CSV table of C-alpha atoms in Angstrom, one decimal:
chain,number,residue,atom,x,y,z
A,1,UNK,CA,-87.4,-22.4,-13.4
A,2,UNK,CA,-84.4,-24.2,-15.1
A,3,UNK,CA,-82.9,-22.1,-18.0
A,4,UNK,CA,-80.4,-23.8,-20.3
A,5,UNK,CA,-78.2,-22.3,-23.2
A,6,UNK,CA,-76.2,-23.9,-25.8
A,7,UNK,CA,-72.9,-22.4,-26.2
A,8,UNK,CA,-70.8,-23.3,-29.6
A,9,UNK,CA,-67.9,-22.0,-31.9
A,10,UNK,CA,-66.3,-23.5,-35.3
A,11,UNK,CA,-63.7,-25.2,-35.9
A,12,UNK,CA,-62.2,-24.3,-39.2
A,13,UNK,CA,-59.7,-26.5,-41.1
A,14,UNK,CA,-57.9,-25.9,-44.4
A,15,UNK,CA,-56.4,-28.7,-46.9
A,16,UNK,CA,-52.7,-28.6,-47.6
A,17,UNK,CA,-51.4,-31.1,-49.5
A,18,UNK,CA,-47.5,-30.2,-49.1
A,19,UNK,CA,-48.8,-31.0,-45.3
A,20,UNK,CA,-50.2,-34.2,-45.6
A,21,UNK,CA,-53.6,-33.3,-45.2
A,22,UNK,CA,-56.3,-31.1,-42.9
A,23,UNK,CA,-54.8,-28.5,-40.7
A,24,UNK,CA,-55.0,-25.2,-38.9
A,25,UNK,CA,-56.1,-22.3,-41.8
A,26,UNK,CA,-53.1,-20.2,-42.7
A,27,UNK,CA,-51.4,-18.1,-39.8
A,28,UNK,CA,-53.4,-15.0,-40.3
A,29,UNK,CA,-55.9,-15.7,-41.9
A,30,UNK,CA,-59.1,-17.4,-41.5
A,31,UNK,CA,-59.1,-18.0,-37.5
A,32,UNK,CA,-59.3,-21.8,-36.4
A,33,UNK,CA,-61.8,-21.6,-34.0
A,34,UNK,CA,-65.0,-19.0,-34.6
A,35,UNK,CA,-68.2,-17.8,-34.1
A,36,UNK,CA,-70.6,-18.4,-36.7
A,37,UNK,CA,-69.9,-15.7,-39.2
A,38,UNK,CA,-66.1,-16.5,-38.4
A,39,UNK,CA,-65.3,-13.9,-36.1
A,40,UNK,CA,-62.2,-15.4,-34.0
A,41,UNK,CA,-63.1,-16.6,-31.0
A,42,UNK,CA,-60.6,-18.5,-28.2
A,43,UNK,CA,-57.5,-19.7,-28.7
A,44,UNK,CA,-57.4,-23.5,-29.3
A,45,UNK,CA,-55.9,-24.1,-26.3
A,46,UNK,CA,-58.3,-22.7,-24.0
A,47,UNK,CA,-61.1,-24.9,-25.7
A,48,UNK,CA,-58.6,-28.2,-25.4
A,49,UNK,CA,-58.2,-28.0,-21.6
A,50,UNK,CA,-61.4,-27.0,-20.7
A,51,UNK,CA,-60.1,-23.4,-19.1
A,52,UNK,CA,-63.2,-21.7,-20.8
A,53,UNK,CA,-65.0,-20.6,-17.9
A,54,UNK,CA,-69.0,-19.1,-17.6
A,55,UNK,CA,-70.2,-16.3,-15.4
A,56,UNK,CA,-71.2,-16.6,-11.9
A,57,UNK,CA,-74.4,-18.3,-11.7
A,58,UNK,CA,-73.7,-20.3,-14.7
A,59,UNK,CA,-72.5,-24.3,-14.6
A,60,UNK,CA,-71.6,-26.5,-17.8
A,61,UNK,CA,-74.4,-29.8,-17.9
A,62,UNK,CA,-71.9,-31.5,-20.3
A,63,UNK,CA,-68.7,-31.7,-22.3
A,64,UNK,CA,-67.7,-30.4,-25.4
A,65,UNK,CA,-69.7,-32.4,-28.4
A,66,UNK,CA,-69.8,-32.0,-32.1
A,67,UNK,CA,-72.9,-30.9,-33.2
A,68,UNK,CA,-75.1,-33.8,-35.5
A,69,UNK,CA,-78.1,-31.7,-35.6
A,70,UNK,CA,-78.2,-30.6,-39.3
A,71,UNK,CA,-79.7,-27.7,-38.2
A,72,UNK,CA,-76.9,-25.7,-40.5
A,73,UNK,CA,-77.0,-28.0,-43.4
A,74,UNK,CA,-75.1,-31.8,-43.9
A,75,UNK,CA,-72.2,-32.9,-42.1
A,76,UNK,CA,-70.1,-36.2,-42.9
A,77,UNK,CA,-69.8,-38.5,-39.8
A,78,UNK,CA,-66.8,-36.7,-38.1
A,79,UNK,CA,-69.2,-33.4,-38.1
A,80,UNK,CA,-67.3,-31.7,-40.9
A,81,UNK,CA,-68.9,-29.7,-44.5
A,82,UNK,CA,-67.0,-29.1,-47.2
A,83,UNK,CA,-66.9,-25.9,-49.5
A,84,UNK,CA,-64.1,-24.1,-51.8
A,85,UNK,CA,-63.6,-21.1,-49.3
A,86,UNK,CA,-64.1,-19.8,-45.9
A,87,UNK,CA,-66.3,-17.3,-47.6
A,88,UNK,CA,-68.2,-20.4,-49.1
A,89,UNK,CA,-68.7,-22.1,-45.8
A,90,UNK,CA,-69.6,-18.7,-43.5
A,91,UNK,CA,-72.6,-18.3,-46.2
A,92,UNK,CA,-73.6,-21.9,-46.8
A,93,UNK,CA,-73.5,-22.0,-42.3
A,94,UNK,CA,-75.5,-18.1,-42.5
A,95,UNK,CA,-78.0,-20.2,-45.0
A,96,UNK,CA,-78.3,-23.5,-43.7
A,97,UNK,CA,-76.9,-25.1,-46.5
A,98,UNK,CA,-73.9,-27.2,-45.6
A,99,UNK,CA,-72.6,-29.8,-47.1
A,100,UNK,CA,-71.3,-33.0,-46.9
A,101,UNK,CA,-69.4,-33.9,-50.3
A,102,UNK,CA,-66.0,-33.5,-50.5
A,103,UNK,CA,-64.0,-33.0,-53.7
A,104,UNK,CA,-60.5,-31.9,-55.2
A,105,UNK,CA,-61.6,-28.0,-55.4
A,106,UNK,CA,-63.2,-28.2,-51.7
A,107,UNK,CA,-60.6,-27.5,-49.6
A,108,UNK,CA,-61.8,-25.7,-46.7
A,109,UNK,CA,-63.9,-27.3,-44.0
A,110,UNK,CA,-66.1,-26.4,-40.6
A,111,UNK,CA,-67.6,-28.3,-38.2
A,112,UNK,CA,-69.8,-26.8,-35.3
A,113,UNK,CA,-69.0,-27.8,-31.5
A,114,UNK,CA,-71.3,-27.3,-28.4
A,115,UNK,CA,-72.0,-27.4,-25.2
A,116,UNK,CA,-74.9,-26.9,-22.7
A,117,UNK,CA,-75.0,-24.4,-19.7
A,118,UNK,CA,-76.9,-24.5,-16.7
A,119,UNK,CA,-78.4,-21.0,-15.1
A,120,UNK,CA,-77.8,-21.8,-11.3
A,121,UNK,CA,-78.8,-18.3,-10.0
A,122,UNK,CA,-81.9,-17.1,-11.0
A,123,UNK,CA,-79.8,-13.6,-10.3
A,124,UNK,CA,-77.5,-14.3,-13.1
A,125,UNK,CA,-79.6,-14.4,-15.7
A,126,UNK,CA,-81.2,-10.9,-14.3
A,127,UNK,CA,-77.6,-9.6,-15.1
A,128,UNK,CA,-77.1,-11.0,-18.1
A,129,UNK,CA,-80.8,-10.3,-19.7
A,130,UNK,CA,-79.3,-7.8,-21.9
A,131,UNK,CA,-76.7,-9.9,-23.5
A,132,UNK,CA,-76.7,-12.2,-26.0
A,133,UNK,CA,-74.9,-15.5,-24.6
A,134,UNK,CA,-72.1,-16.5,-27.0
A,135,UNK,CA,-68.7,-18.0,-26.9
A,136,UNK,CA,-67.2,-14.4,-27.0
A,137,UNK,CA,-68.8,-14.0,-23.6
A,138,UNK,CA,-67.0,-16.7,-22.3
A,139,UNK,CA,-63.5,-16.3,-22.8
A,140,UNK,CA,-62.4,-13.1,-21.7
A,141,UNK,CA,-60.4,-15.0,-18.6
A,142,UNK,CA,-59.4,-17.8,-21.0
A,143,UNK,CA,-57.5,-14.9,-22.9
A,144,UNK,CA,-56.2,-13.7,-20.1
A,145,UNK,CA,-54.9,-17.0,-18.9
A,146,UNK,CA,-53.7,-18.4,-22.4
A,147,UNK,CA,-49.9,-18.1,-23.7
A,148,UNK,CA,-49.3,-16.3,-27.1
């Protein structure tokens, strides 16, 4: 029996005009990578070079993707939706509600990545049946292993 899992975090960008543009939120603030209800997640270093790594048992089908579903709401072509605040976007992503408009006050922006997992031990799922499988799960080595 094959059993599959979609693994995915945010990417969460703020507008900074003194900058030139879209870049990491503010350092301690709103994280740049999280979970859905942004809860910080990896560092973005461990999702660029691939160092995320799943349980025994478990093998990535594909790479990294951004997600075109709308299942969370509309997303302009690059995967991104728009809203005034972090606060703003968490809620409109909790409510399926995104969106894809983007104007002078909307200066925050999220867009959902994913990727699919393979169970190859029909063990490893026994293990894991008690645990919700999220991105969290997965990084504890890429923490380990990433430089501060």
């Amino acid at each position: 029996m094959a059993y599959n899992i979609t693994v995915d975090f945010w990417e969460n960008q703020r507008f900074k005009p003194l900058q030139g543009g879209w870049a990491s939120p503010f350092y301690g603030g709103f994280p740049n990578y999280s979970d859905l209800v942004g809860q910080d997640v990896a560092k973005g270093s461990c999702l660029n070079d691939d160092s995320l790594y799943l349980p025994s048992g478990w093998a990535w089908l594909d790479e990294w993707k951004v997600d075109s579903s709308g299942y969370f709401g509309e997303a302009d072509e690059q995967g991104w939706s728009y809203a005034a605040s972090f606060d703003s976007l968490v809620k409109a992503s909790q409510d399926r509600l995104l969106r894809k408009e983007r104007g002078a006050l909307l200066v925050t922006r999220r867009r959902r990545w994913i990727r699919v997992a393979k169970c190859v031990d029909a063990k490893a799922i026994e293990r894991e049946a008690e645990r919700t499988v999220r991105l969290q799960w997965l990084i504890s080595e890429c923490r380990s292993r990433s430089k501060i």
